[in-house]
Amino acid sequence: FSLMRRGISEERYTDGSKWRFLEHKGPVFAPAYEPLPEKVKFYYNGKPMKLSAPAEEVATFFAKMLDHEYTTKDIFRKNFYKDWRKEMTSEEKSIITDLKKCDFSEMNEYFKAQSEARKQMSKEEKQKIKEENERLLSEYGFCIMDNHRERIGNFRIEPPGLFRGRGDHPKMGMLKRRIRPEDVIINCSKDSKHPKPPPGTKWKEVRHDNKVTWLASWTENIQGSIKYIMLNPSSRIKGEKDWQKYETARRLKKCVDRIRTQYREDWKSKEMRIRQRAVALYFIDKLALRAGNEKEEGETADTVGCCSLRVEHIKLFPKMDEQEYVVEFDFLGKDSIRYYNKIPVEKRVFKNLQLFLENKQPEDDLFDRLNTSILNKHLQELMDGLTAKVFRTYNASITLQQQLKELTCDDSIPAKLLSYNRANRAVAILCNHQRAPPKTFEKSMQNLQTKIDEKQNQLSAARKQLKAAKANHKASHDDKSKKAVEVKRKAVQRIEEQLMKLQMQATDREENKQIALGTSKLNYLDPRISVAWCKKWGVPIEKIYNKTQREKFAWAIDMAEKEF
DNA sequence: TGGCCGACTTGTCCACAGATAC
DNA sequence: GTATCTGTGGACAAGTCGGCCA
């Protein structure tokens, strides 16, 4: 099962092929559209209007979103309206000329009532649905790749709906169309039992390409990009790749000093392009910024990474408070998450930045002689397999390791877990993994505090009882009273532990308010570091990784020792 | 060299199942 | 048993990066 045991021996395809045998049942399609009951009406200009099925379906997408803020946004409404009209009959088109006069509220209420009804379903009904889902999973959720039965990551095709990008997306509200079998390319091995398309339909194509890992693909209509059905992270093929990624980061560890010396040297280069490359690399290394590919303007939200930073995204302060040469970063990164940071840099970096800014407008590129392709080609020369993102992996993992070393002390398990989460948190902060504070945050904090208060009361009560028992024992000196003292002592101890655990939880939750740990844990932290830490400090692995995570990191759990 | 495309990884959010409290 | 809370998995968007082609 472990990669060590089966993986290394199976890392045998030197020709770039990913598998020899691949068999699966194909994807599961979204259920067909169910027209609204007669009584649920759409109104135009105050009058009920029966829509054709295609127009009605698209209207329901909008109706379902009525409570969301984005149905009030101009771009969303404009895009929706434009695509909706394409689904209307010519008669509908001539009647419906203004989105503002459309009333979807009855439809909206109908869907709310439906979801309420779903919640109110009896146990038996819920059980039936659950069983049906399990059946679907067991039939479509697995494939055979080489000699293993593997879990598929996403075997359902995305249902149609209205596209909602992240941040200020120019395409928000556009219709994401329904995917039919005729849109889907199937990939499997020739000698496998090929998946059957639904009755009366055909696949777009069935191919047998073992140089790729996907089982099915289709082109999505919003960006024109390809979507795939691939395996679950627990699969051999994903695990191996993941392991390789961390091995590359470990190779970087061995030569990172040399690379750092090199780019510091390059800050002095005569050539502008080399200076820019060196400063950018410094940011990627020090701040764990993403590479920053160019993006097509107007196609996506305006976000940047290191190489695509613009003049308007940084401010230079020769002096700020007590510090010299401070750079202030303020830009929207991946998923339109804001990156804001003020850091002091070396004088040479500062002078270079001043140079890069000369004679530029705010919307000009900071690194006008650099892009990710140039940067990665340079990195490739410094180390085989090195790219910009390896720095993120490396710095995340090394930070975890250092922080764990610094923070862990030989204390209770809850205290160790708090230390672990704090180390994890340091990484999340480095990688700028933020989250919106959960809607229920305040409340859940309050609940926890109430529990702590109760526990405290319990503790003082238990202490009183212990005191009384002791007094009693002093007076009587018999065995029975001695036992009573012991029992009470144990009770106090137990409650103290429980209280401490709760307090640790509260601290942890508070500190975690706006920080998301999941992404770094899943994608950046070499699991062998965590597994070794668990072994070293006697912490059960289940406290760190849940079931899914343990499956994903099975390779590391199997191979790690106390020291890593 | 630069643009485009394909494959694959990384990222946030949210519904909902199962746990826990009452 | 029901109400409430919380962690998990899934949905699906948005990155990275390499290869191909003109």
XYZ file of C-alpha atoms (C1' of nucleotides) in Angstrom:
608
model
C 0.000 0.000 0.000
C 2.741 2.426 0.829
C 4.574 4.266 -1.858
C 7.855 3.074 -0.527
C 6.745 -0.471 -1.011
C 4.756 -0.208 -4.165
C 5.619 3.245 -5.445
C 9.334 3.160 -5.975
C 9.207 -0.218 -7.590
C 6.418 1.057 -9.815
C 8.223 4.190 -10.822
C 9.117 2.291 -13.882
C 7.712 4.208 -16.816
C 10.726 5.994 -18.162
C 9.010 6.857 -21.441
C 6.647 9.343 -19.819
C 3.666 7.027 -19.810
C 1.495 7.165 -16.720
C -0.242 3.802 -16.889
C -0.615 0.585 -18.860
C -4.210 -0.247 -18.104
C -7.101 2.084 -17.377
C -10.740 1.095 -17.053
C -13.665 3.154 -15.779
C -17.393 3.715 -16.237
C -17.254 7.308 -17.451
C -18.661 10.382 -15.732
C -22.064 10.922 -14.132
C -24.085 13.639 -15.836
C -26.145 16.313 -14.153
C -29.826 15.348 -13.813
C -32.109 16.608 -16.594
C -34.009 19.806 -16.006
C -37.330 19.389 -14.233
C -39.811 22.067 -15.267
C -41.478 24.084 -12.536
C -44.969 23.096 -11.396
C -47.738 25.126 -13.045
C -48.521 27.052 -9.910
C -45.042 28.572 -9.628
C -45.072 31.615 -11.822
C -42.656 34.024 -13.355
C -43.926 37.571 -13.749
C -42.962 40.126 -16.315
C -44.026 43.681 -15.685
C -46.394 42.381 -13.014
C -48.108 39.859 -15.302
C -47.644 36.070 -15.089
C -45.794 34.640 -18.065
C -45.171 31.021 -18.980
C -41.620 30.534 -20.201
C -40.361 27.954 -22.652
C -38.389 25.177 -20.969
C -34.916 26.447 -21.971
C -35.667 30.012 -20.895
C -37.296 28.792 -17.715
C -34.283 26.677 -16.775
C -31.905 29.606 -17.068
C -34.358 31.801 -15.193
C -34.328 29.324 -12.304
C -30.555 29.681 -12.037
C -31.025 33.371 -11.434
C -34.018 32.846 -9.153
C -32.007 30.531 -6.922
C -29.396 33.241 -6.422
C -31.741 36.081 -5.579
C -30.478 36.339 -2.001
C -26.893 36.769 -3.103
C -25.375 40.156 -3.420
C -24.089 39.535 -6.897
C -27.546 39.458 -8.472
C -27.504 43.186 -7.725
C -24.209 43.756 -9.513
C -24.380 45.396 -12.894
C -21.927 43.097 -14.654
C -23.578 39.999 -13.272
C -27.013 41.162 -14.384
C -25.789 42.259 -17.773
C -24.014 38.989 -18.508
C -26.904 36.927 -17.250
C -29.445 38.854 -19.249
C -27.440 38.580 -22.421
C -27.055 34.811 -22.128
C -30.615 34.331 -20.970
C -31.954 36.032 -24.079
C -30.105 33.499 -26.207
C -32.280 30.785 -24.671
C -35.569 32.599 -25.269
C -37.977 32.025 -28.127
C -38.354 34.990 -30.474
C -41.692 35.729 -28.870
C -40.154 35.778 -25.396
C -37.397 37.985 -26.676
C -39.868 40.496 -27.945
C -41.800 40.598 -24.685
C -38.934 40.529 -22.216
C -36.873 43.617 -22.829
C -35.876 44.726 -19.368
C -34.417 42.602 -16.570
C -35.668 45.056 -13.975
C -39.244 44.167 -14.896
C -38.641 40.464 -14.263
C -40.001 39.069 -11.047
C -38.411 35.784 -9.999
C -39.516 35.931 -6.388
C -42.148 33.199 -6.596
C -39.607 30.868 -8.133
C -37.157 31.808 -5.425
C -39.643 30.983 -2.699
C -40.449 27.679 -4.320
C -36.786 26.628 -4.194
C -36.485 27.723 -0.598
C -39.536 25.650 0.290
C -38.008 22.698 -1.563
C -34.807 22.848 0.384
C -36.792 23.195 3.590
C -38.790 20.119 2.642
C -35.591 18.232 2.008
C -34.452 18.992 5.539
C -37.767 17.804 6.917
C -37.625 14.459 5.148
C -38.106 11.359 7.237
C -35.219 9.192 8.256
C -36.219 6.501 5.781
C -36.292 8.924 2.872
C -32.918 10.301 3.804
C -31.552 6.805 4.143
C -32.806 5.968 0.665
C -31.036 8.952 -0.849
C -27.889 8.059 0.984
C -27.980 4.539 -0.350
C -28.521 5.775 -3.876
C -25.488 8.035 -3.531
C -23.422 5.163 -2.253
C -24.501 3.034 -5.173
C -23.475 5.771 -7.582
C -20.142 6.118 -5.831
C -19.370 2.441 -5.928
C -20.317 2.196 -9.586
C -18.779 5.391 -10.962
C -16.452 6.549 -8.204
C -13.667 4.053 -8.849
C -11.492 2.958 -11.708
C -8.839 0.367 -12.344
C -5.446 1.821 -13.071
C -2.810 -0.804 -13.677
C -3.307 -3.259 -10.861
C -5.142 -1.047 -8.411
C -8.691 -0.040 -7.817
C -8.461 3.705 -7.313
C -10.863 6.324 -6.083
C -11.827 8.965 -8.641
C -11.655 12.567 -7.462
C -14.641 14.087 -9.261
C -16.763 11.671 -11.224
C -19.728 14.026 -11.621
C -19.874 16.524 -14.441
C -20.557 20.051 -13.288
C -24.234 20.963 -13.649
C -25.269 24.000 -15.693
C -25.655 27.270 -13.838
C -24.548 30.862 -13.729
C -20.829 31.397 -13.585
C -19.649 33.245 -10.525
C -15.968 34.023 -10.688
C -13.998 35.222 -7.689
C -13.403 38.888 -7.039
C -14.267 41.414 -9.701
C -14.779 38.995 -12.526
C -15.816 40.417 -15.902
C -17.668 37.210 -16.803
C -19.756 36.819 -13.678
C -23.360 35.905 -14.421
C -22.671 34.200 -17.744
C -24.434 30.935 -18.444
C -22.365 27.846 -17.836
C -23.950 25.468 -20.271
C -25.009 21.904 -19.764
C -22.425 19.312 -20.722
C -23.688 16.447 -22.869
C -22.000 13.148 -23.704
C -21.252 14.609 -27.152
C -18.962 17.136 -25.421
C -16.988 14.555 -23.476
C -13.728 12.888 -24.437
C -13.113 9.569 -22.751
C -9.616 8.338 -22.020
C -9.046 4.676 -21.178
C -6.896 1.803 -22.341
C -7.709 -0.024 -25.548
C -7.948 -3.390 -23.875
C -10.344 -2.156 -21.173
C -14.090 -2.345 -21.129
C -14.932 1.095 -22.534
C -17.497 3.212 -20.693
C -20.944 3.336 -22.315
C -22.507 6.704 -23.104
C -26.077 7.156 -21.811
C -28.681 5.501 -24.092
C -29.165 7.315 -27.373
C -26.004 9.422 -27.050
C -22.398 9.286 -28.173
C -19.076 10.380 -26.716
C -17.242 13.118 -28.515
C -14.262 10.808 -28.721
C -12.725 7.794 -27.047
C -8.953 7.929 -26.906
C -6.208 5.868 -25.388
C -3.537 8.291 -24.280
C -1.436 6.880 -21.489
C 0.808 9.935 -21.381
C -1.888 11.719 -19.351
C -3.665 10.856 -16.125
C -7.223 11.995 -16.819
C -10.203 9.741 -17.459
C -12.528 12.212 -19.149
C -12.446 15.818 -20.286
C -14.638 18.498 -21.821
C -14.284 22.135 -22.762
C -16.057 24.606 -20.564
C -17.748 27.519 -22.307
C -16.887 30.483 -20.060
C -13.111 30.628 -20.479
C -12.852 27.914 -23.105
C -10.632 25.896 -20.797
C -10.595 22.145 -20.443
C -12.014 20.417 -17.383
C -10.935 16.956 -16.349
C -11.978 13.956 -14.387
C -8.967 12.738 -12.473
C -8.074 10.486 -9.587
C -8.377 11.176 -5.893
C -5.311 12.403 -3.957
C -5.077 9.006 -2.278
C -4.287 7.362 -5.607
C -0.867 6.055 -6.516
C -0.469 8.464 -9.394
C -1.237 11.569 -7.314
C 0.722 10.368 -4.289
C 3.819 9.738 -6.331
C 3.655 13.176 -7.861
C 3.169 14.727 -4.457
C 6.146 12.874 -3.095
C 8.282 14.031 -6.029
C 7.277 17.608 -5.317
C 8.643 17.390 -1.793
C 11.772 15.663 -3.006
C 12.393 18.611 -5.339
C 11.967 20.959 -2.377
C 14.508 18.914 -0.451
C 16.973 19.225 -3.293
C 16.442 22.975 -3.188
C 17.329 22.907 0.498
C 20.748 21.595 -0.425
C 21.521 24.403 -2.847
C 19.449 27.293 -1.614
C 22.462 29.038 -0.070
C 24.249 29.032 -3.374
C 21.176 30.376 -5.145
C 20.754 33.118 -2.574
C 24.365 34.187 -2.908
C 23.890 34.221 -6.639
C 20.832 36.436 -6.722
C 22.364 38.861 -4.239
C 25.305 39.092 -6.565
C 22.925 39.693 -9.466
C 21.453 42.737 -7.729
C 24.650 44.462 -8.861
C 24.486 43.272 -12.468
C 25.011 45.728 -15.294
C 21.995 44.305 -17.040
C 18.559 45.458 -16.134
C 16.919 42.133 -16.935
C 19.250 40.344 -14.549
C 18.669 42.812 -11.753
C 14.935 42.496 -12.191
C 15.163 38.746 -12.208
C 17.248 38.806 -9.044
C 14.938 41.143 -7.138
C 11.874 39.175 -8.177
C 13.490 35.949 -7.085
C 14.346 37.538 -3.760
C 10.662 38.367 -3.235
C 9.606 34.871 -4.228
C 12.081 33.402 -1.806
C 11.619 35.784 1.101
C 7.877 36.425 0.845
C 6.738 33.190 -0.769
C 5.013 35.080 -3.560
C 3.539 33.167 -6.481
C 5.263 33.338 -9.864
C 2.691 35.629 -11.471
C 1.896 34.612 -15.037
C 0.500 37.178 -17.407
C -3.258 37.058 -17.811
C -5.464 38.100 -20.641
C -6.991 41.430 -19.802
C -10.764 41.491 -19.509
C -11.029 37.708 -19.361
C -10.513 37.319 -15.617
C -10.331 39.360 -12.430
C -7.330 41.670 -12.238
C -4.946 39.791 -9.956
C -1.159 39.540 -9.934
C 1.787 37.539 -8.674
C 5.447 38.449 -8.418
C 6.426 38.792 -12.076
C 3.201 40.598 -12.956
C 3.393 43.172 -10.126
C 2.711 46.686 -11.301
C 4.114 49.994 -10.125
C 0.866 50.757 -8.308
C 1.260 47.656 -6.131
C 4.301 48.768 -4.177
C 5.316 51.856 -2.245
C 8.823 52.677 -1.153
C 9.667 54.287 2.167
C 13.322 55.221 2.697
C 12.410 55.482 6.343
C 9.389 54.252 8.191
C 9.106 54.319 11.968
C 12.384 52.871 13.172
C 13.144 50.981 9.980
C 15.017 51.876 6.841
C 14.198 50.857 3.273
C 10.692 49.644 3.747
C 8.608 48.263 0.855
C 4.854 48.213 1.178
C 3.030 45.620 -0.916
C -0.648 45.945 -1.576
C -2.195 43.884 -4.343
C -4.810 41.275 -5.121
C -3.350 37.798 -5.554
C -4.898 34.473 -6.499
C -8.649 34.340 -5.897
C -8.526 38.120 -5.408
C -7.201 37.677 -1.907
C -5.444 40.845 -0.794
C -1.761 40.672 -0.045
C -0.689 43.455 2.260
C 2.759 43.521 3.817
C 5.385 46.008 4.851
C 8.909 44.721 4.928
C 12.338 46.239 5.322
C 14.658 45.171 2.526
C 18.334 45.497 1.890
C 19.543 48.829 0.621
C 20.559 47.336 -2.680
C 17.095 45.917 -3.303
C 15.578 49.245 -2.413
C 17.821 51.133 -4.813
C 17.009 48.661 -7.543
C 13.293 49.091 -6.982
C 13.692 52.849 -7.252
C 15.451 52.268 -10.531
C 12.702 49.961 -11.830
C 10.083 52.584 -10.996
C 11.759 55.396 -12.884
C 9.647 56.998 -15.606
C 6.787 54.593 -15.181
C 3.056 55.002 -14.790
C 1.168 53.276 -11.974
C -0.266 50.701 -14.387
C 3.127 49.774 -15.871
C 4.842 46.518 -14.991
C 7.343 46.743 -12.159
C 9.484 44.052 -13.786
C 9.170 45.054 -17.430
C 12.068 42.864 -18.520
C 10.842 39.749 -16.792
C 8.136 37.129 -16.998
C 7.597 33.707 -15.475
C 8.995 31.901 -18.446
C 12.302 33.824 -18.280
C 12.462 33.327 -14.539
C 11.757 29.610 -14.672
C 14.292 29.070 -17.438
C 16.883 30.707 -15.223
C 15.844 28.596 -12.239
C 16.043 25.451 -14.320
C 19.686 26.285 -14.967
C 20.357 26.706 -11.259
C 18.863 23.367 -10.325
C 17.207 20.592 -12.260
C 13.431 20.777 -11.822
C 13.525 24.137 -10.046
C 10.617 26.510 -10.703
C 9.207 29.473 -8.813
C 6.659 27.476 -6.902
C 9.261 25.168 -5.411
C 10.339 28.087 -3.219
C 6.869 28.230 -1.748
C 6.942 24.535 -0.969
C 10.451 24.692 0.419
C 9.931 27.778 2.570
C 6.610 26.503 3.870
C 8.044 23.154 4.898
C 11.228 24.531 6.418
C 9.202 27.091 8.372
C 7.024 24.346 9.790
C 10.053 22.372 10.807
C 11.739 25.331 12.479
C 8.597 26.466 14.232
C 7.864 22.980 15.530
C 11.348 22.788 16.939
C 10.982 26.154 18.580
C 7.465 25.826 19.922
C 7.032 22.238 21.031
C 7.794 21.447 24.626
C 7.217 18.334 26.647
C 3.761 19.185 27.817
C 0.271 17.722 27.585
C -1.093 16.599 24.226
C -3.448 19.595 23.905
C -0.497 21.916 24.486
C 1.501 20.109 21.813
C -1.401 20.374 19.433
C -1.597 24.085 20.056
C 2.102 24.309 19.229
C 1.570 22.335 16.059
C -1.256 24.565 14.969
C 0.810 27.618 15.743
C 3.623 26.315 13.572
C 1.080 25.557 10.844
C -0.274 29.070 11.321
C 3.145 30.629 10.785
C 3.228 28.889 7.414
C -0.302 29.958 6.491
C 0.634 33.548 7.261
C 3.762 33.256 5.150
C 1.716 31.922 2.243
C -1.049 34.482 2.847
C -3.753 31.856 3.251
C -6.565 33.942 4.577
C -10.197 33.213 5.076
C -13.292 35.228 5.802
C -13.996 34.868 9.524
C -16.704 32.195 9.772
C -20.192 33.663 10.078
C -20.711 31.825 13.331
C -17.328 32.735 14.740
C -18.432 35.083 17.524
C -21.120 32.721 18.610
C -18.944 29.651 18.676
C -16.327 31.585 20.635
C -18.988 32.539 23.148
C -20.148 28.963 23.453
C -16.646 27.855 24.166
C -16.217 30.571 26.780
C -19.414 29.457 28.493
C -18.040 25.955 28.640
C -14.816 27.252 30.129
C -16.710 29.194 32.778
C -18.739 26.153 33.658
C -15.632 24.050 33.867
C -14.068 26.612 36.163
C -17.059 26.454 38.488
C -16.872 22.707 38.426
C -13.226 22.919 39.319
C -13.689 25.114 42.317
C -16.517 22.870 43.503
C -14.304 19.832 43.102
C -11.507 21.565 44.974
C -13.823 22.346 47.855
C -14.873 18.738 47.987
C -11.271 17.646 48.014
C -10.530 19.984 50.870
C -13.490 18.647 52.825
C -12.402 15.070 52.169
C -8.923 15.875 53.400
C -10.286 17.426 56.562
C -12.459 14.413 57.068
C -9.507 12.086 56.647
C -7.426 14.077 59.109
C -10.166 13.670 61.665
C -10.943 10.000 61.158
C -7.701 8.535 59.748
C -9.548 5.554 58.367
C -9.162 3.769 55.037
C -12.515 4.831 53.748
C -11.768 8.513 54.111
C -8.339 8.031 52.601
C -9.925 6.493 49.536
C -12.365 9.372 49.353
C -9.462 11.838 49.278
C -7.893 9.927 46.407
C -11.128 9.875 44.464
C -11.568 13.612 44.916
C -7.969 14.298 44.024
C -8.406 12.391 40.779
C -11.579 14.308 40.033
C -9.819 17.643 40.468
C -7.023 16.491 38.238
C -9.410 15.354 35.547
C -11.314 18.613 35.583
C -8.086 20.603 35.482
C -7.073 18.725 32.360
C -10.429 19.263 30.735
C -10.265 22.959 31.547
C -6.829 23.265 30.086
C -7.909 21.496 26.926
C -10.788 23.921 26.520
C -8.543 26.902 27.090
C -6.107 25.651 24.480
C -8.973 25.211 22.053
C -10.158 28.762 22.687
C -6.685 30.219 22.110
C -6.281 28.183 18.975
C -9.640 29.212 17.573
C -9.117 32.874 18.350
C -5.701 32.920 16.699
C -7.177 31.126 13.708
C -9.977 33.562 13.104
C -8.803 34.830 9.731
C -6.280 32.174 8.836
C -6.907 29.070 6.765
C -4.633 26.180 7.689
C -6.018 23.649 5.251
C -4.305 24.761 2.078
C -0.794 24.747 3.477
C -1.366 21.480 5.258
C -2.620 19.844 2.083
C -0.312 21.384 -0.483
C 2.845 22.810 1.038
C 3.914 20.976 4.148
C 5.989 17.871 3.634
C 3.856 15.338 5.524
C 6.959 13.505 6.664
C 7.781 16.446 8.921
C 4.423 16.155 10.654
C 4.554 12.386 10.883
C 8.038 12.508 12.400
C 6.906 15.140 14.875
C 3.998 12.938 15.938
C 6.335 9.987 16.449
C 8.860 12.033 18.353
C 6.366 13.582 20.746
C 3.983 10.672 21.070
C 1.068 12.456 19.452
C -1.387 10.150 17.657
C -1.399 10.939 13.951
C -5.205 11.204 13.977
C -4.874 14.402 16.002
C -3.061 16.054 13.117
C -4.568 14.454 10.039
C -8.194 13.457 9.565
C -9.201 10.392 7.590
C -8.950 11.955 4.124
C -5.619 13.517 4.944
C -4.277 10.224 6.250
C -5.318 8.594 2.992
C -3.646 11.281 0.948
C -0.451 11.083 2.988
C -0.404 7.312 3.418
C 2.969 7.219 1.677
C 4.510 9.495 4.285
C 2.853 7.876 7.264
C 4.285 4.551 6.185
C 7.809 5.742 5.591
C 8.559 8.312 8.257
C 10.794 7.843 11.258
C 11.214 9.862 14.435
C 13.698 12.162 12.815
C 13.192 13.699 9.434
C 10.111 35.162 -28.835
C 5.591 35.265 -27.667
C 1.046 33.487 -27.698
C -1.764 29.694 -26.975
C -3.143 25.359 -25.201
C -3.156 21.295 -22.323
C -2.324 19.147 -18.012
C -2.056 19.381 -13.496
C -1.835 21.852 -8.754
C -3.554 25.126 -5.558
C -7.268 27.740 -3.568
C -11.680 29.292 -1.192
C -16.198 28.532 0.031
C -20.243 26.218 1.539
C -23.696 22.452 2.117
C -24.493 18.883 4.769
C -23.647 14.723 7.591
C -22.582 13.332 11.798
C -21.414 14.697 16.499
C -22.894 16.897 20.495
C -25.970 19.373 23.496
C -30.321 19.759 25.433
C -35.951 12.561 20.176
C -34.848 17.231 18.363
C -31.989 21.382 17.892
C -27.571 23.149 17.226
C -22.795 23.048 16.124
C -18.712 21.744 13.596
C -15.581 19.391 10.555
C -15.319 17.356 6.093
C -15.714 16.636 1.405
C -17.076 18.325 -2.721
C -17.691 21.995 -6.015
C -15.451 24.498 -8.923
C -12.457 28.560 -9.810
C -7.829 30.119 -10.555
C -3.301 29.442 -10.507
C 1.584 27.236 -12.488
C 4.315 25.466 -15.996
C 5.857 23.089 -20.158
C 5.425 22.280 -24.975
C 4.132 23.511 -29.500
C 3.783 26.531 -33.329
C 4.182 30.585 -36.263
